[in-house]
Phi, psi and omega in degrees: 000142171239151180204148172282185172305135197292131166223150180295123181290151176278330185213138170240127176254127179244128179177202175270109187259120171262111189275334189069018175258114186305324184284339179211074191289338184232139176219182183243346183200154179227132176255138184233134176203139179061029179082002182233164175278123182261337179197150176220134179175201178286163179296323178297329179281322186274327184305319181294346180283347183297129177250187184292335182254007182278128172271144180238128175243107179262110185262004178068215184280059178235169192256136172245128184227160165300153176303138176292148177233125182266118186272359179198101185208162184231071184298316181300316181290321178296317177294321180296321177301321180291337179274348183248209177280100189266113180259001181301136173072005174283143194272341187218164175297322179299321178294322175302310185296323178293318178297320179295316180299315180295316181298317180298319180293327183274350182228049184293341182280348184276140184285340178228151167260115186238149178168204180168186178108010180283151183260134183296325187290352177274355181242145177303125181068007179079010186233110177287160182252147181299331184300325179295319177290320180303327183292332181250338178226079185277334192250338182254135178297137182238138180221111185234115182279141178286169191293339179266358175076009184255008179198164179222152177249122182233157177264178183297324180297319179295318178300318181293315181298323180278353180073029181265120179214195185298336182272351184286122180285153173293138172292161182297332185250026180192186184209136172268120178291135186226157173273186184296337179270000180089002180284136176300134184266348180113002175250129181239126184255137173050236185298343177293338177299328184298333179301332176260321183304326184291346178249006178289152173301135180294149175277125182285163182299318181293323178295320178296320179295318178296321180297317180295318180295321177296317178294318181301318178301315179295315182298318177296325182296333178259016170093011183269126181250345180209153180205159170253114177282117191270014179201081184251120176258165181307322182289325178282329174298318180295323177296315176301315182301315181298315179296320179295318179296326180279353184078016181266353178271099183272336175277156173272126189237127169255119182267120175267105185290138187286129173274117181283110185288352175273357179239176180242210185294346180297340181283350181300321179299319178296319180294322177296323178293318177297318179299318183299327179262009188259010179251100180220122179055240182268012180254136171222156181226064184265006195236150173238133181257125177246123174266109187271332178211188182256236183224160181293321189302329178248016174065028178254352173295135185284117184245147176292315178251158183297153168296154173276153177270186184294347178262000182084011178260152178300131176266206181252335186279136175241014181082191187243152164243103185298327173250124180307127181306330180292333179258344180296315180302308178299323180295313179295322178300317179295315180298318178298318180296327180275004175087013178277142162281139178248128183243113187250132167276121177215117180260312184273161184295328178290319179297319177299315180295319179298320178294314179298320178299321180293319178293325177294319178296320179296319179295322179295323183279322190252349186085182182305140184253144172254016188273350172061058179293155179207156179240129183258152172090293170053050180291310179240118181235121178296137182306328179296337184265348181302311182289348182290335180300309180294319182299321183267355182071028180262127181283146175264112184264103192264139170250088194292334185297339182275346191275062182201166185271066175279177185297324182294316178294316184294318189265329188247358179242299190302319182297337185255356177260322181087170188299313186295312181290330176303322181288351182258012187271136176047062185278064187298307182294324178297318178296317179298315180295331181284352181096006179293145173280129182256134168237165179225146176210161188265330192064019176307135020261018175301314173221179183306148173271356185293111181300327184290323175292321178295318179297321178303316179294323177299327181280328189251333188058033178235139179304138182303320184261009177227069189295341181269358179289146181294146178297143180262115181047063187300339178292351178260013176295150171259157171272167186299315183298318180294318181293317178297319180294322179298323184274358178239276183294324180297312179288328175297322177296313178301322182276006183056035180243007188288339178289337185243341185217185174094343176214163179255099179209153185305136178097337179281160178295145183276068172260111186207166177228151174241126180260165185271007180201169175276111183296335181280350183259002180242152179291158181306325183285001177244357183303321183289352176276350179295147178244160179263120179272328186209136172233130180234140173237118180055040177080358180257137180286123176247349171205136176216126177284136182301338182281351182292133177302147180288161173210000000 
């Protein structure tokens, strides 16, 4: 047991305690006082600390953990989707169309139909057609972003309003899907979305604040106490700032400021100014997010070798590098020198290599860094690059829910990657064995924000909702302890919060979760069925399930 100078705790939690402290990983009770953990140990050690005003919550054979921390998530956009035409989790195209029809009927006063959350694997080739939207929304322009945020589905009215037709060239960082005659079909990939986005009604400040609060409620409900927002623009930073000033931001937030790929190093001064004003309450803005490539499904993920064509032969396309590799190194070096953490989106093996090369260049120029850089997604990683994460001190930011043979991976990835690259996907165990530091994030609203469902997939490599599907590269499974540590201490390290959070030990802030079962007593394929009974931030309850016994 460890304890600070003795004070009577306000609360004692008794259960199966996973501390995330290697020297004492399991305990029986946690004492909380003044927003901090005052003691952790056996029940015999903690029970005598109870005073006349101490409340005791005995949860029996259930689990107490540090609060989960999401190292890559999009709360403003996720909350906004819930406020609009929300297609997330609907099972069929017919369900999409019915939801769109109902939303349009209920919001006839709005000049645009906006929303998102559709899944690519429900459409042939991953690309929906404008005609389907035209049938339910013929007169109002419609713009619906897919669940991964890398494409949009628009109707004919939206194409007309945006002036997109057969003569419109593809932007350098995107593609307009077209039919054999060159006519736009209604799917816009990557930078092509901007052709419509630039004429959308702006999102007001109050709407952004409501979206964040809606997202925060959901994140707390699944046990998340801190997160890194991986796409922060000036307007969403201001919304966070206002909520923090009002005391309404109960989660700890690291804002990853967006790197504008249409600009160069001159934007660093602007980012420094945003950072300077971005520390309010539980909000900080020490990070810059660089999106280096796209996704495999639309052939924009950056690959070392060409994608295969529909016949399985090498094609010509190798995807995109949104930031020219020749300028990425100097940009990352400058950001590192100015004390920024750099958070890179990299899906393809070439993009991962370009990011690692940039971090290596920054280290050569600036010396060892304390900025805790990390690369997110890591779908395809060349084996030669796996050991570079540990060597360079770059964290591997994993989105575990994707690491399985779901329909999207099976139908829209594997045929165009081929056997060799398929074997290089989501190399979680290989990264762990190499000594890489692992963090975890959901990329919500791309997929669920529930850490337990993500951890289940990391343990099984089987889709959460397709339990009979064969495991995908089962040798890359993680064990429970490693996955839990990645979602607590690993992400806390990435968030520069590990000195105060991420583990349950005396002196740290009382950010913790209580689950409804003993995770060690259930098989890996059931871990994601666990529920969160209680979430606390600094000793204050931010989520409580009604079934939890009173105290």
